[in-house]
Coordinates of C-alpha atoms in Angstrom, one line a residue:
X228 CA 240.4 -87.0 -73.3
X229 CA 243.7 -85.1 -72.8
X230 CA 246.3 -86.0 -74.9
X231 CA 250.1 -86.7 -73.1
X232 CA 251.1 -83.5 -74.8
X233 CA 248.8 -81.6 -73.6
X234 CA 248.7 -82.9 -70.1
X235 CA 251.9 -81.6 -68.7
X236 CA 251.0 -78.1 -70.1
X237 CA 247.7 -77.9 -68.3
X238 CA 249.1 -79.1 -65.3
X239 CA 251.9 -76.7 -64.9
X240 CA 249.4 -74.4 -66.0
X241 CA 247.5 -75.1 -62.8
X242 CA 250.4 -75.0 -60.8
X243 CA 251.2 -71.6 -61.7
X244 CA 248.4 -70.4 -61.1
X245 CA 247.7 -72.3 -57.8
X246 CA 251.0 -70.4 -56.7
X247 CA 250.0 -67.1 -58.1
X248 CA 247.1 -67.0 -55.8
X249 CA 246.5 -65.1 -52.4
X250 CA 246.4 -66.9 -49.5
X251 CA 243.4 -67.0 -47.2
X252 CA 242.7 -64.5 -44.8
X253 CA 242.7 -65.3 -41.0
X254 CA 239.2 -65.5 -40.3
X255 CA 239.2 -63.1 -37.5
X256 CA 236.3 -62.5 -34.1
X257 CA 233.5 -60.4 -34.3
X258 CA 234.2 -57.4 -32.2
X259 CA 231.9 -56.3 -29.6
X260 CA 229.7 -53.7 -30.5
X261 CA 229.9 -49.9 -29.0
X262 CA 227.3 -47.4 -28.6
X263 CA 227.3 -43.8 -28.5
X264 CA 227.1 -42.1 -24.9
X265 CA 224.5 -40.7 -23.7
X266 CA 226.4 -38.0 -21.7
X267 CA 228.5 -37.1 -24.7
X268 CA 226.4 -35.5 -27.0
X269 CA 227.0 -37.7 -30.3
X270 CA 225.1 -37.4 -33.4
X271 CA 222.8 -40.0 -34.4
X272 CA 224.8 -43.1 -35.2
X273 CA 225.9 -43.7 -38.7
X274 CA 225.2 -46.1 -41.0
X275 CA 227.0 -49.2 -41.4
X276 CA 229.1 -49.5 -44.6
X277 CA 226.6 -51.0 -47.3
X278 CA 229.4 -51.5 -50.1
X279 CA 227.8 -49.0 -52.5
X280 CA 230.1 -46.4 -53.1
X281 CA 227.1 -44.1 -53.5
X282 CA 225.7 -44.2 -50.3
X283 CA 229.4 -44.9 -48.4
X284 CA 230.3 -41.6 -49.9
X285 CA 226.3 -40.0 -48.5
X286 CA 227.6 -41.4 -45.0
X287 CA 231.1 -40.0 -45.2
X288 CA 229.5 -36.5 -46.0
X289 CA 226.7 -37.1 -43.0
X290 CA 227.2 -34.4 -40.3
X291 CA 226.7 -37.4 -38.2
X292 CA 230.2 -38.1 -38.6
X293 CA 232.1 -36.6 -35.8
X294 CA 235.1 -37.9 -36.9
X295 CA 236.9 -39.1 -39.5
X296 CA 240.1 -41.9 -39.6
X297 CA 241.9 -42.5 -42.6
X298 CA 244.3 -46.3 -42.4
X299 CA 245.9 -48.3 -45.0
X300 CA 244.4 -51.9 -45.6
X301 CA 246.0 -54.8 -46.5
X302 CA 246.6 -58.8 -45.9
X303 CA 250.0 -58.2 -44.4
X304 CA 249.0 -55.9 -42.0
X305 CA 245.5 -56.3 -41.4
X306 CA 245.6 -58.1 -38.4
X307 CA 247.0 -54.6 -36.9
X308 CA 244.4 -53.1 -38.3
X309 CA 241.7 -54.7 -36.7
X310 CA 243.4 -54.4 -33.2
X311 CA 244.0 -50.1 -34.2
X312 CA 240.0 -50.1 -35.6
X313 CA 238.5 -51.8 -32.3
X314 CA 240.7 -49.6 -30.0
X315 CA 239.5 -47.1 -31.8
X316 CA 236.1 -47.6 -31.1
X317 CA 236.8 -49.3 -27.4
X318 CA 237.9 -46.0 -26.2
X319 CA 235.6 -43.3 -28.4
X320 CA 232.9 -41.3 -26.8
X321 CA 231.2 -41.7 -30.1
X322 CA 232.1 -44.5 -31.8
X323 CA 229.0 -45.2 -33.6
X324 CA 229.9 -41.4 -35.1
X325 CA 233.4 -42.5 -35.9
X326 CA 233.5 -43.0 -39.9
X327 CA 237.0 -44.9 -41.4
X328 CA 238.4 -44.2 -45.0
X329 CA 240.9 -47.6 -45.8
X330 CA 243.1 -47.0 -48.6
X331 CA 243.8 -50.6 -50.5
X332 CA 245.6 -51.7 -53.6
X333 CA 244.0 -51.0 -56.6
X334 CA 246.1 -53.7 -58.6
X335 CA 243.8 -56.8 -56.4
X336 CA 240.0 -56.0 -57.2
X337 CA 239.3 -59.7 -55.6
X338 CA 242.1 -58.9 -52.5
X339 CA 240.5 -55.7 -52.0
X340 CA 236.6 -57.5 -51.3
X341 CA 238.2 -60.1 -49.6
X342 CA 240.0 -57.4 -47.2
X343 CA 236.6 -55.5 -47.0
X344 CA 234.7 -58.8 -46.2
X345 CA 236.8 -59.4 -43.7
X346 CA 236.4 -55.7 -42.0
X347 CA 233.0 -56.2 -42.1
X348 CA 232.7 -59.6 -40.6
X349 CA 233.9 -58.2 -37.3
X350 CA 232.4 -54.9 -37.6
X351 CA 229.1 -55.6 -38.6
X352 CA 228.2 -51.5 -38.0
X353 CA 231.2 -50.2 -38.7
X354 CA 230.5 -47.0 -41.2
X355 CA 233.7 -47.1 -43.7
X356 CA 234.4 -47.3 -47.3
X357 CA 237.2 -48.8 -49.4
X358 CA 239.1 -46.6 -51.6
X359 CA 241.6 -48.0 -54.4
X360 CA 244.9 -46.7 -54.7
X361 CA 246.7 -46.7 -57.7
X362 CA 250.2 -47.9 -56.5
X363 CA 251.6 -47.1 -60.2
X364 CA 251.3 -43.0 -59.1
X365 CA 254.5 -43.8 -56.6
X366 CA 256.1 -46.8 -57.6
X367 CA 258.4 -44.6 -59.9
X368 CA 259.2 -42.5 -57.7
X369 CA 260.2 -45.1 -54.3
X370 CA 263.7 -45.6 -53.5
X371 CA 265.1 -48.5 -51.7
X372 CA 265.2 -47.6 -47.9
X373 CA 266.7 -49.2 -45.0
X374 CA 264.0 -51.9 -44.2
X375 CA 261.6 -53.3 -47.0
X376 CA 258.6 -52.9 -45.4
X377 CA 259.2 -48.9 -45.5
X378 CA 259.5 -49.1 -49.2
X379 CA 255.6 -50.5 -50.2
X380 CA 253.8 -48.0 -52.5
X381 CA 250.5 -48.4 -50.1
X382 CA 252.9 -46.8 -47.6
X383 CA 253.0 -43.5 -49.3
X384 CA 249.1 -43.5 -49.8
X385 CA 248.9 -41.4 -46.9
X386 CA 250.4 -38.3 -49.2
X387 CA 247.3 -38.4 -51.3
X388 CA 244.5 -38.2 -49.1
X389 CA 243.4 -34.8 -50.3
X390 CA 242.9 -36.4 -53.7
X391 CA 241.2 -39.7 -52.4
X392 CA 239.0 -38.9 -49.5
X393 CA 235.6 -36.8 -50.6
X394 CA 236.2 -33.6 -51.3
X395 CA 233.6 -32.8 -47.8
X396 CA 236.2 -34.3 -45.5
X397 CA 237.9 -31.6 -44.1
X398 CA 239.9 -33.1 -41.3
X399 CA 241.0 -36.2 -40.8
X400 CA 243.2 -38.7 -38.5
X401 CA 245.4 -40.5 -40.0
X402 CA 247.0 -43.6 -37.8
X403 CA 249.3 -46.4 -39.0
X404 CA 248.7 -50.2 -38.9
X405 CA 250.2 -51.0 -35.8
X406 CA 248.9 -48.7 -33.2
X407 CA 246.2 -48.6 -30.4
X408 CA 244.8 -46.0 -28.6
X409 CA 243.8 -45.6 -25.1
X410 CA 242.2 -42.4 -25.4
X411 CA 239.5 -40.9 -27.2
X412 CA 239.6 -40.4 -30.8
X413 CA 237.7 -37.3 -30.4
X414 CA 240.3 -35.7 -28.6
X415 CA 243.3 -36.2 -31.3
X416 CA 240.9 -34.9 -34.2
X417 CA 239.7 -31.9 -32.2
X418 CA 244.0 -30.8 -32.1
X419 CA 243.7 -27.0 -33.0
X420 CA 245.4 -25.9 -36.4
X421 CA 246.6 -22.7 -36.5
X422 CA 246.2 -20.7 -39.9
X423 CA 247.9 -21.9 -42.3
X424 CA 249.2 -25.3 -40.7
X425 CA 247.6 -28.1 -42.9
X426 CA 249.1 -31.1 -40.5
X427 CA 249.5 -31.9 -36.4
X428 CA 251.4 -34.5 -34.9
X429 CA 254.0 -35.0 -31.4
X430 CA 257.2 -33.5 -32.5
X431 CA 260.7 -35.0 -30.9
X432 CA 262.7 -31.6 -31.4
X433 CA 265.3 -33.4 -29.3
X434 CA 265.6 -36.3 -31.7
X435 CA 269.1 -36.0 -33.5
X436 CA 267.3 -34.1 -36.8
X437 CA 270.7 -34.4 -39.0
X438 CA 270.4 -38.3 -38.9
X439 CA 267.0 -38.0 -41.0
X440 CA 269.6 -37.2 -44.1
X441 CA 272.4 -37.9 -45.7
X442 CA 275.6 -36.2 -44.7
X443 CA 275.6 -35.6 -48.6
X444 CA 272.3 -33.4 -48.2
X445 CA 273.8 -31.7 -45.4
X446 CA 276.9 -30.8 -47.5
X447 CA 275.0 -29.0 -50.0
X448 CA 274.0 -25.2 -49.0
X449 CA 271.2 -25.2 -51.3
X450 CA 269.7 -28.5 -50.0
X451 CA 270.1 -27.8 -46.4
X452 CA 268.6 -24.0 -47.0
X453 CA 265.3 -26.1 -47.1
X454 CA 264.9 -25.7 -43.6
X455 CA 266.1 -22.1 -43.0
X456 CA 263.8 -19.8 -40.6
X457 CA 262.2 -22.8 -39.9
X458 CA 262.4 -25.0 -36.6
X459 CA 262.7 -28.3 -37.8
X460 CA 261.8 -31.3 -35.4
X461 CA 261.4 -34.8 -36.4
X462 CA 257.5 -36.2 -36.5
X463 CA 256.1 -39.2 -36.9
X464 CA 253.9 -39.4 -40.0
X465 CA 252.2 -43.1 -38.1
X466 CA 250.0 -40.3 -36.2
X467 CA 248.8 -37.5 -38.0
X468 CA 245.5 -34.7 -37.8
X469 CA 245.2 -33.7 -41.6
X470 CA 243.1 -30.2 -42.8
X471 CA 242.3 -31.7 -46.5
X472 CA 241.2 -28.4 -48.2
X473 CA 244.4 -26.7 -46.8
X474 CA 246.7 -29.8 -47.8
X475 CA 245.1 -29.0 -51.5
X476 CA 245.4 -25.1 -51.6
X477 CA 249.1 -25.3 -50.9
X478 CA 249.7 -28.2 -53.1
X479 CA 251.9 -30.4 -50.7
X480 CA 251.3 -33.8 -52.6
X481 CA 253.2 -32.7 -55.4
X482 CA 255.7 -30.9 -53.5
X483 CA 256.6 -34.6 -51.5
X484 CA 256.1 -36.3 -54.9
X485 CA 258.9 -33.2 -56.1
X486 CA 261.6 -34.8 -53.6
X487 CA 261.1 -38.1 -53.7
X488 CA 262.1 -37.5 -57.5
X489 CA 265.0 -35.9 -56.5
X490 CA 265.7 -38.8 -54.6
X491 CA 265.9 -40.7 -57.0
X492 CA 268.5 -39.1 -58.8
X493 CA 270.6 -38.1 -55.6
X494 CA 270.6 -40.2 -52.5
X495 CA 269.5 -37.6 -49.3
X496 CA 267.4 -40.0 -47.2
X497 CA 267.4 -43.4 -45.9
X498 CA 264.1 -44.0 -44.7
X499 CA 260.8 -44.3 -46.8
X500 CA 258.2 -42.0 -46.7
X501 CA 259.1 -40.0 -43.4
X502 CA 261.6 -37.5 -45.1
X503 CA 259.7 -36.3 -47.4
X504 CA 257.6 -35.4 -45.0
X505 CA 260.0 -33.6 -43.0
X506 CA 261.4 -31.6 -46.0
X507 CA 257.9 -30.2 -46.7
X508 CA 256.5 -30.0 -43.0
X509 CA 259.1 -30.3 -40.4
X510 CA 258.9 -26.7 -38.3
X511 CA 255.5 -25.9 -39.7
X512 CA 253.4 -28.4 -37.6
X513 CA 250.9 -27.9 -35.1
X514 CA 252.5 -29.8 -32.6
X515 CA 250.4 -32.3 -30.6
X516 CA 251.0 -33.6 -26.6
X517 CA 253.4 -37.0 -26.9
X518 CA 250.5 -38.6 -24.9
X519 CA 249.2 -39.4 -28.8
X520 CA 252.3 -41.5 -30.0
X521 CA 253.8 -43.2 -27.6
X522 CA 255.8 -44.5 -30.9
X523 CA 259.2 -46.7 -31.0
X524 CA 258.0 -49.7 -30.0
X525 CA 258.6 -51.6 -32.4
X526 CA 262.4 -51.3 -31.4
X527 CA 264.9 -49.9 -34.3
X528 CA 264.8 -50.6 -38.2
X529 CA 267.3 -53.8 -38.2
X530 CA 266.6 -56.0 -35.0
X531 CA 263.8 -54.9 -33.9
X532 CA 264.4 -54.8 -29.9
X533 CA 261.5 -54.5 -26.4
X534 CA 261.7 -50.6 -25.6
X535 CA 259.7 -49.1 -23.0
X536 CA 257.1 -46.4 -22.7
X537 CA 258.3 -43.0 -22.8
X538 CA 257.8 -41.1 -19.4
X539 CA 254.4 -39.3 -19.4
X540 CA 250.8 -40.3 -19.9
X541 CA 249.8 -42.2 -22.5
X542 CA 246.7 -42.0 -25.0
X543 CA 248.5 -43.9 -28.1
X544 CA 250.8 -47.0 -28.3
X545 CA 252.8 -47.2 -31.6
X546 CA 255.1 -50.2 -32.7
X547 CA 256.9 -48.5 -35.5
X548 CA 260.0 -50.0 -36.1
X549 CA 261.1 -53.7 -37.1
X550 CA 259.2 -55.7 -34.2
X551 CA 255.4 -55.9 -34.7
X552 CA 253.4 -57.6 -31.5
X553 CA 252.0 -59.8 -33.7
X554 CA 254.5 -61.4 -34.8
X555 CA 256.9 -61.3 -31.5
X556 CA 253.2 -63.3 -29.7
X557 CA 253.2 -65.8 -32.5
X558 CA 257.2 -66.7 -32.1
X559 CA 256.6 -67.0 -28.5
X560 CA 258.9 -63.9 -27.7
X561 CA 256.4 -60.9 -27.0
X562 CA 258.1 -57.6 -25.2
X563 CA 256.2 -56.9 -22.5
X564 CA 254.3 -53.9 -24.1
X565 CA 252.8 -56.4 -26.5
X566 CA 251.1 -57.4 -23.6
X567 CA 248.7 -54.6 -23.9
X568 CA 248.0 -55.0 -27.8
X569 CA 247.4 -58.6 -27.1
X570 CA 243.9 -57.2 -25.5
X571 CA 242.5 -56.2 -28.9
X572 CA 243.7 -58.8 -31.0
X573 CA 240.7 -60.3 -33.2
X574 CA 242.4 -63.7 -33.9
X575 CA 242.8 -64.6 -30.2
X576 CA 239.9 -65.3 -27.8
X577 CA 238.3 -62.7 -26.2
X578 CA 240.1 -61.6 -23.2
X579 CA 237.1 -59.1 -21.9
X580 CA 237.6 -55.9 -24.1
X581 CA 235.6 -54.3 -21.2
X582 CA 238.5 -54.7 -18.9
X583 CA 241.2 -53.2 -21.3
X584 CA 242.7 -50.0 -19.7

């Protein structure tokens, strides 16, 4: 029998760590499933994930992968995810041949299964592996941006895919949380590199550049030198075709991990992990057709805004900024634009994925 003293301990101990823990998951749809096509010459379809790293990591080697897509995963934003993965396959020539790398916390073994679980619940033959990211290798060097979801340490994970991902992944796409694509998959990662260029994305060179940084930044000749002889046009990192073994020869982790320490001590950038980014890569891109970001919907940083499609064709739809279609359906306000995202959402009912455009 408990004695009154002790009581009231155990119970506040229960309390705190009732509040401490991680609320459920969404139980999310199972996805329909996607076959390879017979007119498009895939490789035999891969294995789904079995949860041993050994034979995830045989798979991701497997020349039967044709492609390779590298996301972050986590409770916040996995419902984005799971729209992104099945538009992913929805639209790919190959999608049994399409093999995802998800980069999760390393500080929540438990989260981490639960998040896998849940990936694998509606893709029963998805081919993918986990990979746990030590947050602690960037949380000294993150400075407070403009909007706090731009200042999570998983969002920098996407600087240290050369040193995560196997060593025989050579290219890879990267995409953000909250895109979907209309287009084949194939088509992004096939984006020729030309020697030496370790990265392709869309560039905006008519995006105001200057704004990036901090008028302080610009005041100083040896900081604005960065981008001398070089034709510097703002990209967004959300979309990106990565050649690994060239990202590793010329060391670029360390050289973003160099500024974002300099950051740290002097204020030249307001915004995340994009700058960084731009200081090492802007002007030395392989630039890819807009058609694959379509980004901005999301509105701005603060309120969050409807914007509209840019003008031309469209292979990708990005809701960077504030607004997330997720949450702008659930409040009962959706931009019109959500609309289409709504199609692959895994919490709703299935609206006939067949039918998406």
């Amino acid at each position: 029998m408990l004695t009154m003293s002790r009581a009231p301990l155990l119970l506040a101990l229960l309390l705190l760590c009732a509040a401490g823990a991680a609320a459920p998951l969404p139980r999310f749809r199972e996805a329909p499933h996607f076959t390879n096509s017979a007119s498009a010459r895939c490789p035999a379809p891969l294995p789904p994930a079995s949860g041993k790293d050994g034979a995830d990591a045989d798979a991701a080697c497997s020349p039967r992968a044709a492609v390779h897509v590298a996301m972050t995963l986590d409770a916040s934003y996995l419902r984005g995810t799971m729209a992104a993965v099945l538009s992913v396959l929805r639209h790919a020539s190959c999608p049994e041949s399409v093999y995802f790398h998800f980069l999760t916390s390393a500080g929540s073994p438990s989260r981490t299964e639960d998040l896998v679980a849940a990936v694998r619940a509606s893709f029963p033959s998805l081919a993918f592996r986990a990979y746990p990211f030590d947050e602690s290798r960037v949380a000294g060097r993150i400075s407070a941006s403009v909007r706090g979801a731009l200042d999570r340490p998983l969002n920098y994970a996407r600087s240290y895919l050369a040193s995560t991902l196997p060593a025989c992944v050579r290219r890879v796409v990267y995409l953000d949380s909250d895109v979907v694509l209309t287009d084949d998959v194939a088509a992004l990662a096939a984006t020729p590199l030309p020697e030496g260029a370790a990265v392709a994305a869309p560039e905006y060179c008519g995006a105001n550049f200057t704004a990036y940084f901090t008028p302080g930044f610009w005041a100083s000749p040896a900081l604005a030198g960065t981008f001398r002889g070089r034709r510097a046009c703002y990209f967004n990192t959300g979309v990106m075709v990565l050649d690994l073994p060239r990202w590793r020869a010329s060391g670029y982790t360390a050289r973003i991990e160099g500024w974002m320490e300099l950051q740290r001590r002097v204020r030249i950038y307001e915004l995340g992990s994009l700058p960084p980014f731009l200081l090492v890569f802007a002007g030395r891109i392989a630039a890819v057709d807009h058609r694959w970001n379509q980004h901005g919907l999301g509105g701005d940083n603060y309120r969050g805004l409807c914007r509209g499609l840019h003008a031309g064709p469209v292979s990708l739809l990005h809701w960077s900024g504030k607004g997330k279609p997720w949450d702008r359906l659930d409040a009962g306000r959706p931009c019109p634009l959500d609309a289409v995202w709504a199609k692959y959402d895994l919490l709703r009912p299935d609206t006939g994925i067949d039918a998406v455009l």
